[in-house]
Short mmCIF file of C-alpha atoms and ligand atoms in Angstrom, two decimals:
data_model
loop_
_atom_site.label_atom_id
_atom_site.label_comp_id
_atom_site.label_asym_id
_atom_site.label_seq_id
_atom_site.Cartn_x
_atom_site.Cartn_y
_atom_site.Cartn_z
CA MET A 1 103.83 98.29 85.14
CA LEU A 2 107.55 98.46 85.87
CA ASP A 3 109.76 95.65 84.62
CA TYR A 4 110.34 93.95 87.98
CA ASP A 5 113.12 91.77 86.56
CA LEU A 6 115.09 95.00 86.07
CA GLU A 7 113.80 96.51 89.30
CA ALA A 8 114.86 93.56 91.46
CA ALA A 9 118.47 94.59 92.10
CA HIS A 10 117.54 97.87 93.79
CA TYR A 11 113.95 97.12 94.83
CA ASP A 12 114.53 96.61 98.56
CA GLN A 13 116.72 99.64 99.11
CA THR A 14 114.34 101.95 97.23
CA ARG A 15 111.19 100.70 98.96
CA GLY A 16 112.15 101.38 102.54
CA GLY A 17 114.14 98.18 103.13
CA VAL A 18 113.68 96.15 106.27
CA ALA A 19 112.02 99.01 108.19
CA ARG A 20 109.16 99.18 105.67
CA ALA A 21 108.93 95.38 105.50
CA ARG A 22 108.72 95.07 109.31
CA ALA A 23 105.98 97.67 109.51
CA ALA A 24 104.06 96.00 106.68
CA ALA A 25 104.40 92.48 108.11
CA GLY A 26 103.38 93.72 111.56
CA ALA A 27 100.15 95.11 110.14
CA VAL A 28 99.47 91.88 108.19
CA LEU A 29 99.97 89.81 111.34
CA GLU A 30 97.42 91.98 113.17
CA LEU A 31 94.81 90.90 110.63
CA MET A 32 95.79 87.27 110.11
CA PRO A 33 94.24 84.38 112.04
CA GLY A 34 96.55 83.73 115.01
CA ASP A 35 96.56 80.01 114.26
CA CYS A 36 97.43 80.47 110.58
CA ALA A 37 99.11 77.24 109.44
CA ALA A 38 99.42 77.99 105.73
CA LEU A 39 99.82 81.31 103.92
CA VAL A 40 100.31 82.37 100.31
CA ASP A 41 101.98 85.74 99.75
CA VAL A 42 100.89 86.68 96.24
CA ALA A 43 103.29 89.02 94.41
CA CYS A 44 105.90 88.28 97.05
CA GLY A 45 108.57 90.16 95.11
CA THR A 46 111.98 89.83 96.76
CA GLY A 47 110.36 88.14 99.76
CA ILE A 48 111.36 90.98 102.08
CA VAL A 49 107.88 91.03 103.65
CA THR A 50 107.18 87.31 103.09
CA GLU A 51 110.06 86.15 105.28
CA LEU A 52 108.62 88.12 108.19
CA LEU A 53 105.34 86.23 107.82
CA THR A 54 107.03 82.86 108.38
CA ALA A 55 106.70 81.11 111.73
CA PRO A 56 107.60 77.67 113.07
CA GLY A 57 105.01 75.16 111.86
CA ARG A 58 103.55 77.53 109.26
CA THR A 59 103.77 76.73 105.53
CA VAL A 60 104.54 79.92 103.59
CA ILE A 61 104.49 80.08 99.79
CA GLY A 62 105.54 83.21 97.92
CA VAL A 63 104.19 83.53 94.37
CA ASP A 64 105.41 86.08 91.85
CA MET A 65 105.53 86.52 88.07
CA SER A 66 109.02 88.00 88.00
CA ALA A 67 111.98 85.61 87.82
CA GLY A 68 114.29 88.44 88.89
CA MET A 69 112.34 89.16 92.07
CA LEU A 70 112.00 85.43 92.84
CA ALA A 71 115.76 84.97 92.55
CA LEU A 72 116.06 87.18 95.65
CA ALA A 73 113.05 85.68 97.44
CA ARG A 74 114.24 82.06 97.20
CA PRO A 75 117.39 82.31 99.36
CA ARG A 76 115.55 84.56 101.78
CA LEU A 77 112.85 81.96 102.36
CA ALA A 78 115.13 78.92 102.26
CA GLY A 79 114.25 76.53 105.06
CA ARG A 80 111.23 78.60 106.10
CA GLY A 81 109.10 78.70 102.97
CA THR A 82 109.11 78.43 99.19
CA ALA A 83 108.94 80.94 96.35
CA VAL A 84 107.39 79.89 93.05
CA ARG A 85 106.65 81.53 89.75
CA GLY A 86 102.97 82.08 89.14
CA ASP A 87 100.19 84.49 88.36
CA ALA A 88 97.85 85.98 90.95
CA THR A 89 94.90 84.94 88.81
CA ARG A 90 95.98 81.26 88.62
CA LEU A 91 97.72 80.37 91.85
CA PRO A 92 99.69 77.11 91.89
CA VAL A 93 97.88 76.18 95.10
CA ALA A 94 95.10 73.67 95.82
CA SER A 95 91.56 74.85 96.53
CA ARG A 96 90.66 75.38 100.21
CA SER A 97 94.22 74.70 101.35
CA VAL A 98 95.45 77.91 103.08
CA ASP A 99 94.44 80.11 106.01
CA ALA A 100 95.68 83.42 104.61
CA VAL A 101 96.34 85.04 101.24
CA THR A 102 98.23 88.32 101.17
CA PHE A 103 98.51 90.90 98.39
CA MET A 104 101.09 93.48 99.43
CA TRP A 105 101.39 96.30 96.91
CA LEU A 106 99.88 94.33 94.03
CA LEU A 107 96.31 95.40 93.35
CA HIS A 108 97.18 99.03 92.52
CA LEU A 109 99.47 97.77 89.71
CA VAL A 110 96.96 95.72 87.73
CA ASP A 111 93.68 96.59 86.08
CA GLU A 112 90.22 95.89 87.45
CA PRO A 113 89.59 92.54 85.69
CA VAL A 114 92.89 91.23 87.10
CA VAL A 115 91.96 92.52 90.58
CA ALA A 116 88.61 90.72 90.31
CA ALA A 117 90.25 87.50 89.12
CA ALA A 118 92.95 87.65 91.83
CA ILE A 119 90.34 88.11 94.57
CA THR A 120 88.24 85.24 93.18
CA GLU A 121 91.39 83.12 93.14
CA ALA A 122 92.17 84.05 96.75
CA ALA A 123 88.67 82.93 97.74
CA ARG A 124 89.24 79.62 95.90
CA VAL A 125 92.41 78.72 97.81
CA LEU A 126 91.24 79.88 101.25
CA ARG A 127 89.80 77.46 103.76
CA PRO A 128 86.51 78.51 105.36
CA GLY A 129 87.40 81.10 108.01
CA GLY A 130 90.60 81.99 106.14
CA VAL A 131 91.54 85.61 105.50
CA MET A 132 92.66 87.62 102.49
CA VAL A 133 94.74 90.68 103.43
CA THR A 134 95.53 93.36 100.85
CA THR A 135 96.88 96.86 100.59
CA VAL A 136 94.17 99.29 99.46
CA ASP A 137 94.37 102.80 98.00
CA LYS A 138 98.15 102.39 97.86
CA ASN A 139 98.88 105.32 95.61
CA SER A 140 96.67 107.80 97.40
CA ALA A 141 98.55 107.20 100.67
CA GLN A 142 101.33 109.51 99.46
CA PHE A 143 98.81 112.31 99.17
CA GLU A 144 96.93 111.92 102.45
CA THR A 145 99.49 113.09 105.00
CA ALA A 146 99.34 116.90 105.44
CA GLY A 147 102.09 118.87 103.74
CA ASP A 148 103.00 121.19 100.89
CA VAL A 149 103.68 118.46 98.31
CA ARG A 150 100.47 116.72 99.33
CA ASP A 151 98.43 119.88 98.70
CA ILE A 152 99.69 120.15 95.12
CA LEU A 153 99.56 116.48 94.17
CA ARG A 154 96.30 115.53 95.85
CA ALA A 155 94.45 118.17 93.85
CA ALA A 156 96.22 117.13 90.63
CA ARG A 157 95.46 113.47 91.23
CA ARG A 158 91.77 114.15 91.82
CA GLU A 159 91.67 116.07 88.58
CA LEU A 160 93.71 113.75 86.35
CA ALA A 161 93.92 110.19 87.70
CA PRO A 162 91.44 107.41 86.85
CA PRO A 163 89.79 105.59 89.78
CA PRO A 164 92.35 103.31 91.45
CA SER A 165 92.17 99.56 90.84
CA ASP A 166 92.82 98.95 94.56
CA GLY A 167 90.22 101.41 95.90
CA MET A 168 88.71 100.26 99.19
CA GLU A 169 85.12 100.28 97.91
CA LEU A 170 85.99 98.38 94.74
CA VAL A 171 88.01 95.79 96.65
CA ARG A 172 85.20 95.39 99.18
CA ASP A 173 82.61 94.89 96.42
CA LEU A 174 84.78 92.35 94.59
CA ALA A 175 85.57 90.52 97.82
CA THR A 176 81.90 90.38 98.74
CA ALA A 177 81.06 88.98 95.30
CA ALA A 178 83.68 86.27 95.90
CA GLY A 179 82.12 85.31 99.25
CA LEU A 180 84.57 87.23 101.47
CA GLU A 181 83.33 89.43 104.31
CA PRO A 182 85.13 92.51 105.70
CA ALA A 183 87.34 91.46 108.63
CA GLY A 184 89.16 94.61 109.71
CA THR A 185 91.72 97.17 108.62
CA ALA A 186 95.22 98.15 109.74
CA GLY A 187 97.79 100.75 108.79
CA TYR A 188 101.57 100.90 108.59
CA LEU A 189 104.23 103.51 107.99
CA GLY A 190 105.87 103.38 104.57
CA HIS A 191 109.39 103.95 105.86
CA GLY A 192 111.58 105.69 103.30
CA GLN A 193 108.68 106.39 100.93
CA GLY A 194 108.35 110.15 101.60
CA ARG A 195 109.79 112.05 98.61
CA SER A 196 111.28 115.49 98.08
CA PRO A 197 109.59 118.10 95.84
CA ARG A 198 112.37 117.70 93.27
CA GLU A 199 111.87 113.94 93.16
CA TRP A 200 108.10 114.36 92.83
CA ALA A 201 108.56 116.80 89.94
CA ARG A 202 110.76 114.20 88.20
CA ARG A 203 108.16 111.50 88.75
CA VAL A 204 105.38 113.73 87.47
CA ARG A 205 107.37 114.39 84.27
CA GLU A 206 108.66 110.87 83.70
CA GLU A 207 106.88 108.14 85.62
CA ILE A 208 103.37 108.68 86.91
CA PRO A 209 100.93 107.17 84.37
CA TRP A 210 98.20 109.76 84.90
CA THR A 211 100.53 112.72 84.42
CA ARG A 212 102.20 111.14 81.41
CA ARG A 213 98.77 110.98 79.75
CA ALA A 214 97.85 114.55 80.78
CA ASP A 215 98.08 117.79 78.82
CA PRO A 216 101.81 118.76 78.89
CA ARG A 217 100.87 122.35 79.86
CA ARG A 218 99.05 121.08 82.95
CA VAL A 219 102.00 118.82 83.79
CA ALA A 220 104.36 121.83 83.48
CA GLU A 221 102.14 123.81 85.89
CA ILE A 222 102.24 121.00 88.44
CA CYS A 223 106.02 120.71 88.15
CA ASP A 224 106.46 124.50 88.43
CA ALA A 225 104.40 124.44 91.64
CA LEU A 226 106.48 121.58 93.05
CA GLU A 227 109.75 123.27 92.05
CA ALA A 228 108.67 126.51 93.73
CA LEU A 229 108.45 124.82 97.14
CA PRO A 230 111.20 125.41 99.71
CA GLU A 231 113.74 122.73 100.66
CA GLN A 232 113.69 121.07 97.26
CA ASP A 233 115.77 118.08 98.33
CA ALA A 234 114.21 117.46 101.73
CA ARG A 235 112.10 114.31 101.85
CA ARG A 236 108.59 114.93 103.11
CA VAL A 237 106.91 112.70 105.71
CA ASP A 238 106.51 108.99 105.03
CA PRO A 239 103.00 107.91 103.99
CA GLU A 240 100.74 105.66 106.04
CA TYR A 241 99.55 102.69 103.99
CA ARG A 242 96.28 100.85 104.61
CA LEU A 243 95.49 97.16 104.68
CA ALA A 244 92.06 95.57 104.55
CA ALA A 245 91.17 92.01 105.52
CA PHE A 246 88.30 89.86 104.26
CA ARG A 247 87.24 86.51 105.69
CA LEU A 248 85.78 83.53 103.82
CA GLY A 249 82.56 82.45 105.49
CA GLY A 250 81.42 78.90 105.97
C1 SAM B 1 105.52 96.49 94.17
S1 SAM B 1 106.08 94.82 94.09
C2 SAM B 1 105.56 94.22 95.68
C3 SAM B 1 106.46 93.15 96.22
C4 SAM B 1 106.20 92.72 97.66
N1 SAM B 1 104.84 92.29 97.86
C5 SAM B 1 106.55 93.83 98.61
O1 SAM B 1 105.65 94.37 99.29
O2 SAM B 1 107.74 94.18 98.70
C6 SAM B 1 104.90 94.11 93.00
C7 SAM B 1 105.20 92.66 92.63
O3 SAM B 1 104.04 92.14 91.96
C8 SAM B 1 104.48 91.20 91.00
N2 SAM B 1 103.35 90.97 90.09
C9 SAM B 1 102.77 91.84 89.25
N3 SAM B 1 101.71 91.30 88.64
C10 SAM B 1 101.59 90.04 89.12
C11 SAM B 1 100.68 88.96 88.89
N4 SAM B 1 99.64 89.11 88.05
N5 SAM B 1 100.88 87.82 89.55
C12 SAM B 1 101.92 87.66 90.39
N6 SAM B 1 102.82 88.64 90.67
C13 SAM B 1 102.65 89.83 90.04
C14 SAM B 1 105.70 91.86 90.41
O4 SAM B 1 106.53 90.94 89.72
C15 SAM B 1 106.36 92.45 91.66
O5 SAM B 1 107.28 91.56 92.23
#
C-alpha cells in the first residue's frame, strides 16, 4: 500500500479532486437510507468525499489510519463532523450506533482477511436496517471502458493479477456471512482517473503490484504495446466505478 502520510499533500488533485468526490458522494447517497442520522466513513482519507456526506442533523465520523490524511480531513469536517484515527477492523464506534458505514476506495488496498474483518466490524456498528456501502472491483474499472489501452491492460491483468480483494462476489459472500443482505448497486464517473498510454507504461514498470511481480520480459512486452499506441500523452476516458450496498437485517 502507498504511504498515505506522504500521499496526502497531492492526494486530492491526483484523484480527480472535487469532481470525483461529488460523483462518488452522489452515488453513495443513492444507496444510503434517506433518514440516515449517523454515518461512519471508514478510510475517509482527506475527507474530500466525507464532507459531501454531511447533512444538518446527521452525525458523520471519518476514520482513517493515516495522520497525514486526517490532518486534511479535520478542518474540512470542522463543525459538520469529526475525523479520528482508527483501523477499519477496530472502529472507535459503539455497536449498533450508526445507520451507514462507507468504504470508499479501501477494500481493494487490503488483503482478504482485513476485508473480512472490516465487513464484520461494519456489521457490528450498524443498527438493524443500516447499510454498508463500498466500492467493489475498483482496479478493474480502469480496464472495463472500451479503448486501446483497455484492450492491452485487461488481457494482461487477467493473465497476471491475483483475484481482487474487493471483488463483488467475495464482498457479497463476506457481507452475507456477517448478516448483511445485498441492497443495491450504483456507479460513478472517476473524473480525472483516465490515464495516457505513456502514464500507464510508467505505472506498469514502476507501480502496479502484479506487473512488478511478473516476468520482466512480459512486462517489457506490455510496455512496448502501450508505447506503440498513438497519442501517447492523451488521457483515455475516465473509468466508471461501482458501489455495492448491503443492509443489516433485523
Ligand atoms: C485511496 S484512499 C481513499 C480515501 C477516501 N475514501 C477517498 O475516496 O478519497 C485510502 C485510504 O485508506 C486508508 N486506510 C488504509 N488502510 C486502512 C485501515 N485498515 N483502516 C483505516 N484506514 C485505512 C489510507 O490511510 C487512505 O487514507
